[in-house]
mmCIF file of N, CA and C in Angstrom:
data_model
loop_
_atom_site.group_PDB
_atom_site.id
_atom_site.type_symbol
_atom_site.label_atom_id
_atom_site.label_comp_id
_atom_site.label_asym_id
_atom_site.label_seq_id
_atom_site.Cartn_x
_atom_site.Cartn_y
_atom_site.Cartn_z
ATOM 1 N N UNK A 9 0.828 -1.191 0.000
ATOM 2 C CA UNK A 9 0.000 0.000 0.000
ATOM 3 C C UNK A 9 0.869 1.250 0.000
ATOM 4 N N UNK A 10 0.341 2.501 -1.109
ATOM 5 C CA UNK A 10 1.029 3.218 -0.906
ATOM 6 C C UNK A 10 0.278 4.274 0.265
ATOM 7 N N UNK A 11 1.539 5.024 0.715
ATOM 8 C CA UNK A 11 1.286 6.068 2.229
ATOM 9 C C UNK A 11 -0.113 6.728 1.686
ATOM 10 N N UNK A 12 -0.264 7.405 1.136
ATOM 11 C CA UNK A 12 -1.321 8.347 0.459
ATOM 12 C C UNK A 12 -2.867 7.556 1.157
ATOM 13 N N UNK A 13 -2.582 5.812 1.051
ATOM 14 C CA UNK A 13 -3.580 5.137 1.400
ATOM 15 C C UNK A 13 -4.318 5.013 2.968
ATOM 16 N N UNK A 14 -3.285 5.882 3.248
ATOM 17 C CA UNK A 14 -3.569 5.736 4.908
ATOM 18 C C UNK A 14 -3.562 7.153 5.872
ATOM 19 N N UNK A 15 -4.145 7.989 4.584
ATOM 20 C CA UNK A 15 -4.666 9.154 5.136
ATOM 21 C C UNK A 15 -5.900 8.932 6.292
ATOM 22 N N UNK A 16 -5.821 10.456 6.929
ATOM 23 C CA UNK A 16 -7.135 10.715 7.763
ATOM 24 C C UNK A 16 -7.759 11.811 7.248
ATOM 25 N N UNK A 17 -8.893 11.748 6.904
ATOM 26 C CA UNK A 17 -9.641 12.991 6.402
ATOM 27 C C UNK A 17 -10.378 13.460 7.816
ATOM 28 N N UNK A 18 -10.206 14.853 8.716
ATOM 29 C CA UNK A 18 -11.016 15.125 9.432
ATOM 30 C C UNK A 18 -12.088 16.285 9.126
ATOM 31 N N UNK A 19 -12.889 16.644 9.870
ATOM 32 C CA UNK A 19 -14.376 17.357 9.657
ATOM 33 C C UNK A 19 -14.324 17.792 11.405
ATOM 34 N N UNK A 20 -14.449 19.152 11.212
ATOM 35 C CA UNK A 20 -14.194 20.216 12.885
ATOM 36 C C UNK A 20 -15.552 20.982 12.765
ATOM 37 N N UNK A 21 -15.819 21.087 13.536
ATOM 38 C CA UNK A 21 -17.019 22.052 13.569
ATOM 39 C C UNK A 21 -17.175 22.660 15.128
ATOM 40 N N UNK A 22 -16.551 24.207 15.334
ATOM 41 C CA UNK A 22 -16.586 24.824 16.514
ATOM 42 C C UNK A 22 -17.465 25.744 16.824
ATOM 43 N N UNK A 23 -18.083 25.635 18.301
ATOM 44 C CA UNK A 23 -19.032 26.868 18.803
ATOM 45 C C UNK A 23 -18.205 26.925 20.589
ATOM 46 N N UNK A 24 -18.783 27.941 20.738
ATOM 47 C CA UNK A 24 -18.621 28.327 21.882
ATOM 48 C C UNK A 24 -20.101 28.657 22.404
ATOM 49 N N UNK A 25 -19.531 28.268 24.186
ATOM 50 C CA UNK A 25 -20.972 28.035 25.132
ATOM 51 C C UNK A 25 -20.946 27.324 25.859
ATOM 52 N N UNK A 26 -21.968 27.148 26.764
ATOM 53 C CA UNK A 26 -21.741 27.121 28.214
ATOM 54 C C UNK A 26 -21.848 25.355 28.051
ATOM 55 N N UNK A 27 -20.672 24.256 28.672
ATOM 56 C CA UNK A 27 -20.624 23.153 28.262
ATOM 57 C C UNK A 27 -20.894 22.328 29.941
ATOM 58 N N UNK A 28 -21.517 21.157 30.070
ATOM 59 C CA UNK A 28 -21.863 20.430 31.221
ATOM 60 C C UNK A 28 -20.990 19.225 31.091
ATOM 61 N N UNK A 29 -19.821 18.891 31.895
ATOM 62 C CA UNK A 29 -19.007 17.569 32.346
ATOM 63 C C UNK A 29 -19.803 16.712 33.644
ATOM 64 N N UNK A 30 -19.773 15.252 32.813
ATOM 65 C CA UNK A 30 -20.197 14.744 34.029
ATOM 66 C C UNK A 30 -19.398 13.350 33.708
ATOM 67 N N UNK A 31 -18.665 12.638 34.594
ATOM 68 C CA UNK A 31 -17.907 11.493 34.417
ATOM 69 C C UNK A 31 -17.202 11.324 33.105
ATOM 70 N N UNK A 32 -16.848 12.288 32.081
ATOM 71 C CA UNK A 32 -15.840 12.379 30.967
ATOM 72 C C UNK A 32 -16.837 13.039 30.275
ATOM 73 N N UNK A 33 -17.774 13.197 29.861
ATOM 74 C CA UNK A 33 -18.843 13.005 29.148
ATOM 75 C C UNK A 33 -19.207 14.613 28.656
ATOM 76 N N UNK A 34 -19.348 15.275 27.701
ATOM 77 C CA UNK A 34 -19.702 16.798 27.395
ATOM 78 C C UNK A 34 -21.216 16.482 26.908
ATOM 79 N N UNK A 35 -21.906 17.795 27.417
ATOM 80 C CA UNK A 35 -23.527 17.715 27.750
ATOM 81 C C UNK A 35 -23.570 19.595 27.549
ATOM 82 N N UNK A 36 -24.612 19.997 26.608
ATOM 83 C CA UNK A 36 -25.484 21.179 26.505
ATOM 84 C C UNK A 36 -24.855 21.620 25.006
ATOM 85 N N UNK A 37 -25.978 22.992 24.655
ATOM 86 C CA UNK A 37 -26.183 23.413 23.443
ATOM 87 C C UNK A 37 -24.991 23.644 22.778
ATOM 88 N N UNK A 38 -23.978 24.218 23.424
ATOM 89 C CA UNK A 38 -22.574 24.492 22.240
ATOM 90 C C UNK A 38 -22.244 22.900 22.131
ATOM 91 N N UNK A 39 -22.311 22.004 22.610
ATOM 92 C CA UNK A 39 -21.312 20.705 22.068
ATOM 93 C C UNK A 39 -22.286 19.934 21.336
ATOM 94 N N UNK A 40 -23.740 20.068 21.086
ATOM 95 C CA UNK A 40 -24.918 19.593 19.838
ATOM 96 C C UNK A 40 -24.632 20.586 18.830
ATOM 97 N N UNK A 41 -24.109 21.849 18.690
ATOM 98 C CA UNK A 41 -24.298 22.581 17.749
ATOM 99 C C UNK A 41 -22.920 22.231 16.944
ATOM 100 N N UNK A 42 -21.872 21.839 18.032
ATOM 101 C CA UNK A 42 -20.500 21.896 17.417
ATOM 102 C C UNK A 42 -20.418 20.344 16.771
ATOM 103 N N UNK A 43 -21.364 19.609 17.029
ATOM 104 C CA UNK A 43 -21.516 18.212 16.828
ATOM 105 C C UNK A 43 -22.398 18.290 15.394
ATOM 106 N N UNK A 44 -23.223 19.082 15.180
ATOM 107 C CA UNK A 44 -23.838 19.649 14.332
ATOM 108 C C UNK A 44 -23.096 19.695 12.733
ATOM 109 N N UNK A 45 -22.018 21.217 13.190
ATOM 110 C CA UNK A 45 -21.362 21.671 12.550
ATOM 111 C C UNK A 45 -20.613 20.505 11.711
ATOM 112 N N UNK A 46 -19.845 19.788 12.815
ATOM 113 C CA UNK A 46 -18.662 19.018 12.127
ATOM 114 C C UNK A 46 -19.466 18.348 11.132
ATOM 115 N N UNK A 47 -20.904 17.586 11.677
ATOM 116 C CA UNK A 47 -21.138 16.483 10.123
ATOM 117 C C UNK A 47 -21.660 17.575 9.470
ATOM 118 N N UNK A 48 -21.417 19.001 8.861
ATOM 119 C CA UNK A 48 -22.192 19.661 7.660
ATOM 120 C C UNK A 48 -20.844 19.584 7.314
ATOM 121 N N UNK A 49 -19.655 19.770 7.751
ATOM 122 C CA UNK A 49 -18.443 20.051 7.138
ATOM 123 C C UNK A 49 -17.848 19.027 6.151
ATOM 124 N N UNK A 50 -17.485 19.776 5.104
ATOM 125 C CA UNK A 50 -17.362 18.620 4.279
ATOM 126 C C UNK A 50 -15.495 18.377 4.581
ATOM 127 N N UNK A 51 -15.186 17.048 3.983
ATOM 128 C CA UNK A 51 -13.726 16.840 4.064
ATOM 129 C C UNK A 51 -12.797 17.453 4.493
ATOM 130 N N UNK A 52 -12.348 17.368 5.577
ATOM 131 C CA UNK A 52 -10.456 18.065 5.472
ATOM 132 C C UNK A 52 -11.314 19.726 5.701
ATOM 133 N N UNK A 53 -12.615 19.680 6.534
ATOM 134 C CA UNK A 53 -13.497 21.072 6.328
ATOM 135 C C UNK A 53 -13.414 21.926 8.029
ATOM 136 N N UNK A 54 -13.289 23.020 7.916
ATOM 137 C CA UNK A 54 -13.661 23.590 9.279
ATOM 138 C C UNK A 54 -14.875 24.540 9.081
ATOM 139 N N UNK A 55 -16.561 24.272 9.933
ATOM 140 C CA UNK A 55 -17.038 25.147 10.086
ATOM 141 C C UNK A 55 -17.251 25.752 11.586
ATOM 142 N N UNK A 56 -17.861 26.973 11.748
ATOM 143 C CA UNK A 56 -17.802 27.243 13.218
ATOM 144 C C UNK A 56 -18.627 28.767 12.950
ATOM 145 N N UNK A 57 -19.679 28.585 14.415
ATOM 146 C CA UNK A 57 -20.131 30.085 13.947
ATOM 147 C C UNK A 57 -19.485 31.394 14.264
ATOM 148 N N UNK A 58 -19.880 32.392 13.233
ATOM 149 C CA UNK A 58 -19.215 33.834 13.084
ATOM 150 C C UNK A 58 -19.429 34.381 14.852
ATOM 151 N N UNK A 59 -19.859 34.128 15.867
ATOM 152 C CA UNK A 59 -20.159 34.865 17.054
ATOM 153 C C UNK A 59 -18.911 33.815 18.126
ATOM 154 N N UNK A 60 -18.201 32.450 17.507
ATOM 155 C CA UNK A 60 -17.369 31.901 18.491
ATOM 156 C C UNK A 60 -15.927 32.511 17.213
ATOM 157 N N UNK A 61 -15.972 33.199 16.064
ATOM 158 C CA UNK A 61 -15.227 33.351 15.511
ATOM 159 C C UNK A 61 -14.708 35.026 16.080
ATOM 160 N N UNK A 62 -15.732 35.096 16.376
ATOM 161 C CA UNK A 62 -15.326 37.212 16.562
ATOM 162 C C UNK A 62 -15.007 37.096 18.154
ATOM 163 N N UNK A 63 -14.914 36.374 18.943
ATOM 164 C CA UNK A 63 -14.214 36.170 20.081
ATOM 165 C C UNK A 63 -12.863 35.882 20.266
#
């Protein structure tokens, strides 16, 4: 196999907001929205909204 074959394609999708830990675990609206984001992002993609961007 050549190297090329053993890429990682990732997909990021960031918000900011008030986040809930409980035993490892992330809980509330910025980590569904940022969970959101990443699957709209396409390939090798970063989206994130303009209000966690102007911070």
């Amino acid at each position: 196999m050549e190297p090329e074959d053993h890429q990682m394609i990732f997909r990021i999708g960031i918000n900011i907001g008030d986040v809930m830990v409980s035993k490892g675990n992330l809980f509330g609206d910025a980590v569904n929205v940022a969970a959101r984001l990443e699957s709209a992002a396409q390939p090798s993609g970063i989206l994130y909204l303009k209000t966690g961007f102007l911070i």
